[in-house]
Amino acid sequence: MKYNIDEKAFSKKTILSSYWAGFIAADGCIRVRKHGQKNLVITLANKDITHLENFKNFLKSNKPIYTYKSGACSFEISNNKIIDDLFNNFNITENKTFTLKSPNLEGDLALSFIIGYVDGDGCFYINKKDNQIDLSITGTKSILRFVEKNLNRLLDIDTKRKLYDKNKNEIYSVRWGKQQCRKMINSLENLVRQLPTLNRKWDIAFNNTKNYRVFSKSRENYEKTIELLEQGKSVGEIKNILGYKSDTSIRNFINKKYKWLKT
């Protein structure tokens, strides 16, 4: 049976095509058969099947998504033009795991690609002790430097982050943490909201940046903290009463600033 598909889906660099190209760069697999036929396969956990549905909608395809007893789901297309466009416009090739090169994209196109890549090979971590959020991304040195360059421009910073070689196999990871990570999330929010992103990832990020509050160094908060301490309240209780998310900043105040404020 021949299924419908929009062969021109990746023929132009748009916000949407750049996003899906970034996701494919992270989580897609391109295979070339002996007879020259090129296949694109994306396999995800069943919990993310809606994401494959969104990709199908982007391609205007009626081909079914396959589900497996292992708990995975997969969508596969065989279309040489789409795969050629992915190479010509976004530098995505077969056997890309160790060879993926950065695409020639700028501005919102570059950021959309990065958002798609984060959905595939990025992970937001939240430290439960202080509610600080980090973003870790895995990939080739070329693609991670592309991500770094564009996020540095977005954040108005000039840093070259250390790349951690994973098992010495040319696969690296890089991390943005705490204030820079929250600033990056806030800066990307408007663009993320325009894209069919993985909500389970970005909801974590947006909820953290929305609710995170640094322990204020105002005398009023110091005095309230001392008052609660003298009432026998625990750090956790103080955090809840004052509406803060971080234990660490309150503990630092208790350990280092209490004597200063009492004088």
mmCIF file with all atom_site columns, C-alpha atoms in Angstrom, residues 30-103:
data_model
loop_
_atom_site.group_PDB
_atom_site.id
_atom_site.type_symbol
_atom_site.label_atom_id
_atom_site.label_alt_id
_atom_site.label_comp_id
_atom_site.label_asym_id
_atom_site.label_entity_id
_atom_site.label_seq_id
_atom_site.pdbx_PDB_ins_code
_atom_site.Cartn_x
_atom_site.Cartn_y
_atom_site.Cartn_z
_atom_site.occupancy
_atom_site.B_iso_or_equiv
_atom_site.pdbx_formal_charge
_atom_site.auth_seq_id
_atom_site.auth_comp_id
_atom_site.auth_asym_id
_atom_site.auth_atom_id
_atom_site.pdbx_PDB_model_num
ATOM 1  C CA . ILE A 1 30  ? 18.756 7.072  8.336  1.00 0.00 ? 30  ILE A CA 1
ATOM 2  C CA . ARG A 1 31  ? 19.514 3.823  6.563  1.00 0.00 ? 31  ARG A CA 1
ATOM 3  C CA . VAL A 1 32  ? 20.520 3.253  2.946  1.00 0.00 ? 32  VAL A CA 1
ATOM 4  C CA . ARG A 1 33  ? 19.492 -0.122 1.555  1.00 0.00 ? 33  ARG A CA 1
ATOM 5  C CA . LYS A 1 34  ? 21.599 -2.094 -0.906 1.00 0.00 ? 34  LYS A CA 1
ATOM 6  C CA . HIS A 1 35  ? 19.355 -1.062 -3.790 1.00 0.00 ? 35  HIS A CA 1
ATOM 7  C CA . GLY A 1 36  ? 19.741 2.642  -2.896 1.00 0.00 ? 36  GLY A CA 1
ATOM 8  C CA . GLN A 1 37  ? 16.441 3.161  -1.123 1.00 0.00 ? 37  GLN A CA 1
ATOM 9  C CA . LYS A 1 38  ? 16.780 5.516  1.865  1.00 0.00 ? 38  LYS A CA 1
ATOM 10 C CA . ASN A 1 39  ? 14.740 5.011  5.022  1.00 0.00 ? 39  ASN A CA 1
ATOM 11 C CA . LEU A 1 40  ? 14.192 7.334  7.969  1.00 0.00 ? 40  LEU A CA 1
ATOM 12 C CA . VAL A 1 41  ? 13.231 5.646  11.227 1.00 0.00 ? 41  VAL A CA 1
ATOM 13 C CA . ILE A 1 42  ? 12.309 7.256  14.538 1.00 0.00 ? 42  ILE A CA 1
ATOM 14 C CA . THR A 1 43  ? 11.779 4.936  17.505 1.00 0.00 ? 43  THR A CA 1
ATOM 15 C CA . LEU A 1 44  ? 10.551 6.237  20.863 1.00 0.00 ? 44  LEU A CA 1
ATOM 16 C CA . ALA A 1 45  ? 9.093  4.910  24.087 1.00 0.00 ? 45  ALA A CA 1
ATOM 17 C CA . ASN A 1 46  ? 5.330  4.395  23.964 1.00 0.00 ? 46  ASN A CA 1
ATOM 18 C CA . LYS A 1 47  ? 4.841  7.286  26.399 1.00 0.00 ? 47  LYS A CA 1
ATOM 19 C CA . ASP A 1 48  ? 5.989  9.610  23.577 1.00 0.00 ? 48  ASP A CA 1
ATOM 20 C CA . ILE A 1 49  ? 3.774  8.197  20.826 1.00 0.00 ? 49  ILE A CA 1
ATOM 21 C CA . THR A 1 50  ? 1.985  11.557 20.576 1.00 0.00 ? 50  THR A CA 1
ATOM 22 C CA . HIS A 1 51  ? 5.272  13.044 19.408 1.00 0.00 ? 51  HIS A CA 1
ATOM 23 C CA . LEU A 1 52  ? 5.348  10.611 16.502 1.00 0.00 ? 52  LEU A CA 1
ATOM 24 C CA . GLU A 1 53  ? 1.764  11.588 15.724 1.00 0.00 ? 53  GLU A CA 1
ATOM 25 C CA . ASN A 1 54  ? 2.895  15.222 15.573 1.00 0.00 ? 54  ASN A CA 1
ATOM 26 C CA . PHE A 1 55  ? 5.685  14.242 13.186 1.00 0.00 ? 55  PHE A CA 1
ATOM 27 C CA . LYS A 1 56  ? 3.215  12.363 11.009 1.00 0.00 ? 56  LYS A CA 1
ATOM 28 C CA . ASN A 1 57  ? 1.010  15.462 10.894 1.00 0.00 ? 57  ASN A CA 1
ATOM 29 C CA . PHE A 1 58  ? 4.002  17.562 9.864  1.00 0.00 ? 58  PHE A CA 1
ATOM 30 C CA . LEU A 1 59  ? 4.630  15.157 6.981  1.00 0.00 ? 59  LEU A CA 1
ATOM 31 C CA . LYS A 1 60  ? 0.903  14.990 6.158  1.00 0.00 ? 60  LYS A CA 1
ATOM 32 C CA . SER A 1 61  ? 1.240  11.215 6.173  1.00 0.00 ? 61  SER A CA 1
ATOM 33 C CA . ASN A 1 62  ? -1.332 8.518  6.800  1.00 0.00 ? 62  ASN A CA 1
ATOM 34 C CA . LYS A 1 63  ? 1.219  5.779  7.379  1.00 0.00 ? 63  LYS A CA 1
ATOM 35 C CA . PRO A 1 64  ? 0.614  3.986  10.693 1.00 0.00 ? 64  PRO A CA 1
ATOM 36 C CA . ILE A 1 65  ? 2.876  4.082  13.711 1.00 0.00 ? 65  ILE A CA 1
ATOM 37 C CA . TYR A 1 66  ? 4.020  0.652  14.815 1.00 0.00 ? 66  TYR A CA 1
ATOM 38 C CA . THR A 1 67  ? 3.984  -0.342 18.470 1.00 0.00 ? 67  THR A CA 1
ATOM 39 C CA . TYR A 1 68  ? 5.958  -3.197 19.978 1.00 0.00 ? 68  TYR A CA 1
ATOM 40 C CA . LYS A 1 69  ? 5.542  -5.439 22.978 1.00 0.00 ? 69  LYS A CA 1
ATOM 41 C CA . SER A 1 70  ? 8.858  -4.098 24.257 1.00 0.00 ? 70  SER A CA 1
ATOM 42 C CA . GLY A 1 71  ? 7.150  -0.766 25.036 1.00 0.00 ? 71  GLY A CA 1
ATOM 43 C CA . ALA A 1 72  ? 8.478  1.116  22.006 1.00 0.00 ? 72  ALA A CA 1
ATOM 44 C CA . CYS A 1 73  ? 6.799  2.742  19.043 1.00 0.00 ? 73  CYS A CA 1
ATOM 45 C CA . SER A 1 74  ? 8.270  3.459  15.636 1.00 0.00 ? 74  SER A CA 1
ATOM 46 C CA . PHE A 1 75  ? 7.552  5.488  12.508 1.00 0.00 ? 75  PHE A CA 1
ATOM 47 C CA . GLU A 1 76  ? 9.407  4.795  9.264  1.00 0.00 ? 76  GLU A CA 1
ATOM 48 C CA . ILE A 1 77  ? 9.349  6.481  5.877  1.00 0.00 ? 77  ILE A CA 1
ATOM 49 C CA . SER A 1 78  ? 11.049 5.588  2.608  1.00 0.00 ? 78  SER A CA 1
ATOM 50 C CA . ASN A 1 79  ? 11.500 8.749  0.592  1.00 0.00 ? 79  ASN A CA 1
ATOM 51 C CA . ASN A 1 80  ? 14.769 9.754  -1.023 1.00 0.00 ? 80  ASN A CA 1
ATOM 52 C CA . LYS A 1 81  ? 13.791 13.422 -1.522 1.00 0.00 ? 81  LYS A CA 1
ATOM 53 C CA . ILE A 1 82  ? 13.027 13.998 2.151  1.00 0.00 ? 82  ILE A CA 1
ATOM 54 C CA . ILE A 1 83  ? 16.275 12.369 3.202  1.00 0.00 ? 83  ILE A CA 1
ATOM 55 C CA . ASP A 1 84  ? 18.251 14.275 0.561  1.00 0.00 ? 84  ASP A CA 1
ATOM 56 C CA . ASP A 1 85  ? 16.690 17.538 1.819  1.00 0.00 ? 85  ASP A CA 1
ATOM 57 C CA . LEU A 1 86  ? 17.667 16.655 5.375  1.00 0.00 ? 86  LEU A CA 1
ATOM 58 C CA . PHE A 1 87  ? 21.250 16.402 4.186  1.00 0.00 ? 87  PHE A CA 1
ATOM 59 C CA . ASN A 1 88  ? 21.257 19.439 1.889  1.00 0.00 ? 88  ASN A CA 1
ATOM 60 C CA . ASN A 1 89  ? 19.505 21.799 4.330  1.00 0.00 ? 89  ASN A CA 1
ATOM 61 C CA . PHE A 1 90  ? 20.440 20.401 7.750  1.00 0.00 ? 90  PHE A CA 1
ATOM 62 C CA . ASN A 1 91  ? 23.605 18.284 7.321  1.00 0.00 ? 91  ASN A CA 1
ATOM 63 C CA . ILE A 1 92  ? 21.907 15.078 8.491  1.00 0.00 ? 92  ILE A CA 1
ATOM 64 C CA . THR A 1 93  ? 23.373 11.889 7.007  1.00 0.00 ? 93  THR A CA 1
ATOM 65 C CA . GLU A 1 94  ? 23.149 8.166  7.538  1.00 0.00 ? 94  GLU A CA 1
ATOM 66 C CA . ASN A 1 95  ? 25.304 6.677  10.319 1.00 0.00 ? 95  ASN A CA 1
ATOM 67 C CA . LYS A 1 96  ? 25.373 10.110 11.939 1.00 0.00 ? 96  LYS A CA 1
ATOM 68 C CA . THR A 1 97  ? 25.975 9.030  15.538 1.00 0.00 ? 97  THR A CA 1
ATOM 69 C CA . PHE A 1 98  ? 29.702 9.780  15.453 1.00 0.00 ? 98  PHE A CA 1
ATOM 70 C CA . THR A 1 99  ? 29.811 12.121 12.440 1.00 0.00 ? 99  THR A CA 1
ATOM 71 C CA . LEU A 1 100 ? 26.933 14.597 12.823 1.00 0.00 ? 100 LEU A CA 1
ATOM 72 C CA . LYS A 1 101 ? 27.969 18.085 11.659 1.00 0.00 ? 101 LYS A CA 1
ATOM 73 C CA . SER A 1 102 ? 26.378 21.391 12.608 1.00 0.00 ? 102 SER A CA 1
ATOM 74 C CA . PRO A 1 103 ? 23.739 22.799 10.237 1.00 0.00 ? 103 PRO A CA 1
#
